[in-house]
XYZ file of C-alpha atoms in Angstrom:
467
model
C 124.079 92.082 71.666
C 127.493 92.270 69.916
C 127.884 91.220 66.292
C 130.380 91.168 63.440
C 129.644 92.587 59.987
C 130.433 90.679 56.826
C 130.850 92.745 53.650
C 128.997 91.595 50.532
C 130.408 93.732 47.730
C 127.487 95.442 45.994
C 124.947 93.407 47.964
C 125.823 90.191 46.121
C 126.670 86.859 47.759
C 126.916 83.368 46.307
C 124.957 80.452 47.808
C 128.249 78.775 48.689
C 129.515 81.859 50.551
C 126.249 82.305 52.436
C 126.108 78.607 53.298
C 129.642 78.718 54.709
C 128.756 81.843 56.715
C 125.725 80.101 58.180
C 127.850 77.090 59.150
C 130.407 79.333 60.872
C 127.617 81.152 62.714
C 126.145 77.860 63.874
C 129.522 76.552 65.067
C 131.203 79.657 66.486
C 128.396 82.166 67.216
C 124.666 82.102 68.029
C 123.478 80.338 64.880
C 121.654 83.388 63.478
C 122.118 85.995 60.794
C 120.667 89.441 60.104
C 120.885 91.674 57.047
C 122.363 95.132 57.640
C 121.148 98.432 56.210
C 124.016 98.607 53.701
C 123.308 95.117 52.353
C 125.976 93.603 54.592
C 125.425 90.589 56.855
C 125.451 90.621 60.665
C 126.426 87.612 62.778
C 125.178 88.006 66.380
C 127.494 86.511 68.976
C 128.634 86.858 72.579
C 131.636 88.914 73.669
C 133.632 85.760 74.326
C 132.849 84.380 70.857
C 134.116 87.415 68.925
C 137.864 86.547 68.742
C 137.325 82.955 67.603
C 134.543 83.900 65.188
C 136.673 86.657 63.650
C 139.576 84.234 63.254
C 137.524 81.601 61.453
C 135.835 84.170 59.222
C 139.239 85.516 58.208
C 140.550 82.020 57.518
C 137.722 81.515 55.019
C 138.379 84.816 53.253
C 135.434 86.882 54.486
C 135.822 90.651 54.917
C 134.948 91.362 58.546
C 133.946 94.723 60.022
C 132.974 95.859 63.505
C 129.685 97.488 64.484
C 130.938 100.840 63.147
C 132.599 99.979 59.860
C 135.998 101.307 58.847
C 135.247 100.126 55.313
C 131.460 100.362 54.762
C 129.874 97.899 52.375
C 129.406 99.063 48.779
C 125.661 99.266 48.080
C 124.232 98.613 44.620
C 120.853 98.249 42.944
C 121.862 95.096 41.060
C 119.294 93.272 43.216
C 116.530 95.159 41.343
C 117.620 94.032 37.870
C 114.797 92.435 35.847
C 112.246 92.567 38.684
C 111.854 96.375 38.934
C 112.118 99.159 36.309
C 115.604 99.632 34.869
C 117.634 101.574 32.327
C 117.759 99.755 29.008
C 121.559 99.718 28.767
C 122.305 98.654 32.344
C 122.756 94.931 33.031
C 123.809 92.879 36.040
C 127.144 92.335 34.327
C 127.785 96.091 34.256
C 127.550 96.249 38.048
C 129.756 93.186 38.461
C 132.382 94.574 36.069
C 132.556 97.757 38.157
C 132.826 95.802 41.404
C 135.587 93.614 39.970
C 137.777 96.708 39.547
C 138.007 97.291 43.310
C 141.429 96.101 44.483
C 140.996 98.087 47.714
C 138.271 98.636 50.298
C 136.800 102.165 50.201
C 136.529 104.168 53.400
C 133.646 106.204 51.989
C 130.113 104.843 51.722
C 129.763 104.086 48.012
C 126.475 103.532 46.137
C 125.969 102.257 42.562
C 122.381 103.057 41.622
C 120.022 102.770 38.674
C 117.713 105.793 39.222
C 114.719 104.153 37.522
C 114.406 101.248 39.973
C 112.452 101.784 43.184
C 114.075 99.442 45.694
C 117.485 100.886 46.601
C 117.539 104.585 47.464
C 120.108 106.633 45.508
C 121.594 109.073 48.033
C 122.283 107.019 51.172
C 126.019 106.991 50.471
C 128.789 109.570 50.522
C 129.875 108.894 46.934
C 126.689 108.107 44.997
C 127.225 106.913 41.431
C 123.918 107.172 39.552
C 123.611 105.674 36.082
C 122.922 108.208 33.323
C 121.060 107.706 30.060
C 124.446 107.621 28.299
C 125.553 103.972 28.211
C 128.449 103.171 30.560
C 128.546 106.679 32.078
C 127.466 107.693 35.570
C 126.684 110.831 37.540
C 128.561 111.234 40.810
C 126.697 112.920 43.660
C 129.035 113.722 46.557
C 127.301 113.866 49.917
C 130.012 114.509 52.525
C 128.884 116.319 55.698
C 132.039 118.471 55.697
C 131.071 119.873 52.289
C 127.622 121.009 53.406
C 125.013 119.275 51.264
C 125.039 117.378 47.990
C 127.221 118.289 45.025
C 127.149 116.839 41.512
C 130.500 116.113 39.847
C 130.671 118.431 36.794
C 131.155 115.523 34.351
C 129.808 112.043 33.769
C 132.317 109.324 34.691
C 133.068 106.075 32.874
C 131.795 103.126 34.895
C 134.940 101.103 34.235
C 136.950 103.747 36.125
C 134.653 104.250 39.132
C 137.058 102.398 41.432
C 139.921 104.642 40.281
C 137.884 107.805 40.822
C 137.096 106.681 44.370
C 140.753 105.898 45.020
C 141.849 109.385 43.922
C 139.035 111.133 45.807
C 139.834 109.275 49.007
C 143.581 109.894 48.635
C 143.011 113.632 48.405
C 140.327 113.789 51.055
C 142.055 111.865 53.825
C 145.397 113.505 53.115
C 143.996 117.034 53.179
C 141.133 116.934 55.656
C 143.367 116.826 58.745
C 145.595 119.557 57.281
C 142.615 121.823 56.726
C 141.279 121.224 60.215
C 144.606 121.526 62.037
C 146.181 124.373 60.059
C 143.318 126.399 58.609
C 140.579 125.317 61.052
C 138.295 124.738 58.071
C 137.514 122.011 55.561
C 138.048 121.789 51.797
C 135.295 123.009 49.513
C 133.734 120.860 46.826
C 135.404 122.981 44.114
C 138.801 122.379 45.749
C 138.100 118.651 45.896
C 137.059 118.547 42.243
C 139.990 120.600 40.947
C 142.558 118.594 42.918
C 141.220 115.201 41.807
C 140.618 116.200 38.171
C 144.184 117.508 37.968
C 145.703 114.247 39.201
C 143.410 111.830 37.350
C 142.243 112.546 33.811
C 139.866 109.624 33.448
C 137.324 109.087 30.687
C 134.449 111.550 31.079
C 131.517 113.036 29.172
C 129.885 116.462 29.590
C 126.574 116.374 31.443
C 123.884 116.910 28.827
C 120.794 116.278 30.920
C 119.997 117.539 34.406
C 119.940 114.815 37.033
C 116.405 114.509 38.384
C 115.587 112.060 41.139
C 111.845 111.647 41.396
C 110.781 110.365 44.837
C 108.995 107.007 44.736
C 107.153 104.897 47.323
C 108.757 101.656 48.405
C 107.811 98.671 46.221
C 106.688 95.395 47.759
C 109.948 93.529 48.283
C 108.770 90.363 50.049
C 106.823 87.341 48.836
C 106.780 85.112 45.735
C 106.340 86.726 42.301
C 106.508 85.646 38.680
C 108.283 87.661 35.984
C 108.781 86.580 32.390
C 109.237 82.779 32.624
C 110.829 82.797 36.089
C 110.112 83.631 39.729
C 111.700 85.756 42.397
C 111.278 85.459 46.149
C 111.786 88.033 48.924
C 112.350 86.430 52.348
C 111.529 88.328 55.556
C 111.490 87.397 59.248
C 109.581 89.383 61.848
C 112.496 89.374 64.297
C 114.925 90.265 61.461
C 116.909 87.085 62.207
C 117.377 84.082 59.940
C 118.326 80.783 61.564
C 121.574 79.316 60.251
C 119.967 75.929 59.637
C 117.340 77.492 57.350
C 119.949 79.536 55.486
C 122.022 76.416 54.856
C 118.912 74.648 53.526
C 117.825 77.411 51.132
C 121.412 77.881 49.913
C 121.563 74.173 49.115
C 118.363 74.493 47.103
C 119.926 77.395 45.179
C 122.978 75.259 44.439
C 120.829 72.313 43.358
C 118.730 74.471 41.006
C 121.682 76.418 39.527
C 120.956 79.814 41.136
C 124.318 81.557 41.308
C 123.710 84.736 43.327
C 121.669 85.929 46.299
C 120.928 89.512 47.290
C 120.576 90.997 50.790
C 118.532 94.214 50.816
C 118.470 97.277 53.125
C 115.039 96.077 54.349
C 116.724 93.161 56.164
C 115.422 90.716 53.580
C 116.989 88.341 51.071
C 115.937 88.360 47.429
C 116.442 85.260 45.266
C 116.062 85.909 41.527
C 116.035 83.781 38.394
C 114.163 80.855 39.925
C 113.182 78.440 37.109
C 109.393 78.108 37.000
C 109.592 74.303 37.087
C 111.351 74.460 40.492
C 108.970 76.811 42.305
C 107.245 73.852 44.001
C 110.582 73.041 45.659
C 110.632 76.513 47.192
C 107.035 76.154 48.374
C 108.046 72.858 49.977
C 111.147 74.348 51.635
C 109.282 77.361 53.057
C 106.469 75.122 54.270
C 108.792 72.694 56.047
C 110.625 75.541 57.783
C 107.436 77.507 58.548
C 108.536 80.626 56.647
C 105.610 82.979 55.961
C 105.363 85.152 52.842
C 103.288 88.114 51.614
C 103.309 90.135 54.808
C 101.333 93.347 55.139
C 103.029 96.646 54.311
C 102.332 97.492 57.978
C 105.419 95.406 58.764
C 107.630 95.776 55.740
C 108.192 99.499 55.240
C 110.381 100.081 58.286
C 113.983 101.184 58.585
C 115.565 100.071 61.857
C 119.082 100.482 63.249
C 121.158 97.343 62.796
C 120.850 94.765 65.603
C 118.879 97.147 67.862
C 116.590 95.047 70.061
C 114.897 98.103 71.615
C 113.977 99.524 68.202
C 112.661 96.138 67.071
C 110.459 95.827 70.186
C 109.025 99.290 69.541
C 108.367 98.470 65.882
C 106.549 95.239 66.866
C 104.491 97.145 69.415
C 103.505 99.797 66.857
C 102.668 97.285 64.112
C 100.342 95.463 66.527
C 98.716 98.786 67.423
C 98.325 99.759 63.746
C 96.508 96.498 63.083
C 94.340 96.788 66.179
C 93.399 100.420 65.473
C 92.982 99.798 61.714
C 95.651 102.335 60.727
C 96.532 102.203 57.044
C 100.165 102.869 56.099
C 100.232 102.105 52.367
C 102.826 104.300 50.535
C 104.255 105.472 53.859
C 107.491 104.291 55.477
C 108.862 104.634 58.996
C 112.273 104.915 60.641
C 113.168 104.526 64.300
C 116.280 106.416 65.383
C 118.031 109.699 64.737
C 117.904 111.158 61.236
C 121.096 110.952 59.196
C 122.204 110.831 55.555
C 121.004 107.219 55.276
C 117.438 107.917 56.409
C 115.123 107.029 53.528
C 111.714 106.926 55.224
C 108.881 109.418 55.057
C 108.231 109.392 58.829
C 110.925 109.261 61.520
C 110.310 108.327 65.152
C 113.228 109.876 67.031
C 113.885 108.744 70.625
C 114.541 111.671 72.957
C 116.397 109.446 75.417
C 118.126 106.070 75.505
C 115.173 104.587 77.426
C 112.891 104.784 74.363
C 110.047 106.310 76.361
C 109.643 109.740 74.763
C 109.885 110.624 71.076
C 109.853 113.361 68.457
C 107.832 112.639 65.276
C 108.985 114.243 62.013
C 107.996 113.679 58.391
C 109.095 114.783 54.937
C 107.023 117.789 53.807
C 105.322 116.047 50.887
C 105.484 112.516 52.346
C 107.748 111.306 49.568
C 111.079 109.579 50.029
C 114.125 111.527 48.922
C 113.509 114.791 50.777
C 116.315 116.397 52.730
C 114.022 118.640 54.771
C 111.735 117.629 57.622
C 108.676 118.960 59.431
C 108.048 118.327 63.103
C 104.610 116.825 63.658
C 104.948 116.258 67.420
C 107.872 117.413 69.546
C 107.542 115.255 72.653
C 105.340 112.142 72.666
C 105.119 109.502 75.389
C 105.512 105.928 74.172
C 101.945 104.991 75.119
C 100.625 107.831 72.935
C 102.643 106.977 69.806
C 99.891 104.942 68.068
C 97.343 107.746 68.315
C 99.809 110.423 67.197
C 100.900 108.287 64.247
C 97.243 107.628 63.379
C 96.670 111.378 63.112
C 99.801 111.721 60.991
C 98.634 109.032 58.550
C 95.293 110.857 58.262
C 97.195 114.034 57.407
C 98.944 112.152 54.615
C 95.764 110.682 53.100
C 93.829 113.952 53.389
C 96.465 115.838 51.362
C 96.453 113.310 48.494
C 95.043 114.610 45.224
C 95.462 114.073 41.507
C 97.190 117.436 41.206
C 99.538 116.570 44.055
C 100.593 113.288 42.464
C 101.115 114.874 39.089
C 103.435 117.507 40.531
C 105.833 115.185 42.315
C 108.796 115.694 40.008
C 110.924 118.053 42.045
C 114.643 117.549 42.253
C 116.507 116.327 45.294
C 117.862 119.260 47.267
C 121.293 120.334 46.071
C 120.963 118.827 42.580
C 120.196 121.655 40.188
C 121.273 123.199 36.877
C 123.779 126.013 36.690
C 124.670 128.130 33.701
C 124.387 127.144 30.048
C 127.493 125.779 28.310
C 128.429 125.866 24.620
C 129.882 122.623 23.279
C 130.604 120.970 19.932
C 128.282 118.024 19.235
C 128.386 115.366 16.521
C 125.318 115.721 14.310
C 125.224 111.966 13.661
C 125.448 110.293 17.108
C 125.109 113.442 19.305
C 128.407 112.744 21.116
C 129.908 115.902 22.640
C 133.548 116.676 21.782
C 135.872 116.242 24.759
C 137.833 119.380 23.830
C 136.735 122.968 23.380
C 136.025 124.644 20.038
C 137.490 125.203 17.541
C 138.164 121.590 16.621
C 141.298 120.747 14.677
C 140.900 119.371 11.149
C 142.245 116.004 12.325
C 139.655 115.631 15.108
C 137.221 112.693 14.760
C 134.197 111.659 16.809
C 135.113 109.256 19.613
C 131.877 107.335 19.026
C 131.273 107.159 15.237
C 134.532 108.552 13.722
C 132.743 111.472 12.038
C 135.131 114.288 10.955
C 135.410 117.639 12.716
C 133.306 119.379 10.043
C 130.280 117.293 11.162
C 130.301 118.850 14.633
C 127.952 121.753 15.370
C 127.846 124.178 18.270
C 124.977 123.591 20.729
C 124.053 124.947 24.152
C 123.742 122.448 27.007
C 122.909 122.807 30.660
C 125.768 122.202 33.043
C 125.408 120.856 36.587
C 126.658 122.156 39.896
């Protein structure tokens, strides 16, 4: 079934925007909506509806993309704020300030991620900005296939300039990539990319003082009704991945009536509504009851990553979930993908079709069954569809049999490609620990950029540097 993609910058949409989208879908498409893997929104339609639907979406100011996006949606973990672990300095407003600086639409897949939260995976983009422990500064992990693996930018970057960094990186990359391929029959290296961009744009940076470690985590429960502090949040899920336009219009109206200003699509094809006043939760119970919307589904159903708008993959998932329940197969802490592995795969087990008919499959899993691995082990090379439940049952047993206290305690390894290089000597303020942005010796007139301490209060220290 064809569909159009609607970008939601950073995975944020207002109730008014979503309500207008639902109305357009009801009038000019099939009256349904699905959430895409990059927190965008999909409007299913017929081939004949596409031109008119695209026209009306454009008239209302929506950013429209085709099935394969020229400008992929920017993904962010702002949805996880307050309801999952978070860095102390990072607030929703910090994400929104960064997003407001984009006066262009990136061609790269861009992620803005708090590494402490568990919901949005950090390395599913091509330019992955990961918040550091230094307020307002971010790591950049570049994950471009032409560069062969992940590379960490040698300096932390100021969040206010992330949009500018992306603009300069893209300008260099798309100008040079064709030259390299056509003239030299090769591609640029990461060092060449870094040197070229850093020469043209001298943005605000900080030396990397702490090695970036991304500890794999199991998926959190992201569906249902939950209380936090003096408020509630709700995760909405539909078994067929489709939300009816009439229901969306109704729940958006409730958000408007109860002063909820933002909604959040997630990569799990769900919507999260945060900041629900506790005195209004009965209104949500009433709405979900009237529309027959179930909540608190089993993890058997929730921890799946499916290709966008793929009916064949959805049918297979439904078939396998039914079999898991019938055969009493436990899948807690495990996650499954259907489709070919790529940079966006974040599951622990991947069911890869060997043909377009979805009748034979290869089963692979991450070596330690934790999300975030870049290596895979083949568990079964060629499995008929009818045998998938039994093969997956044996694979889940393998996972549970290898669990141990020692195993859990040792899961702190780094993501492949993110590692320390050589030590680096720098000058550091003894008061606030800020590192001088120039090399020693410091001039007598130099002062700390953070606390205005004089040059004499800087001492030489050795820090690890990243590659």
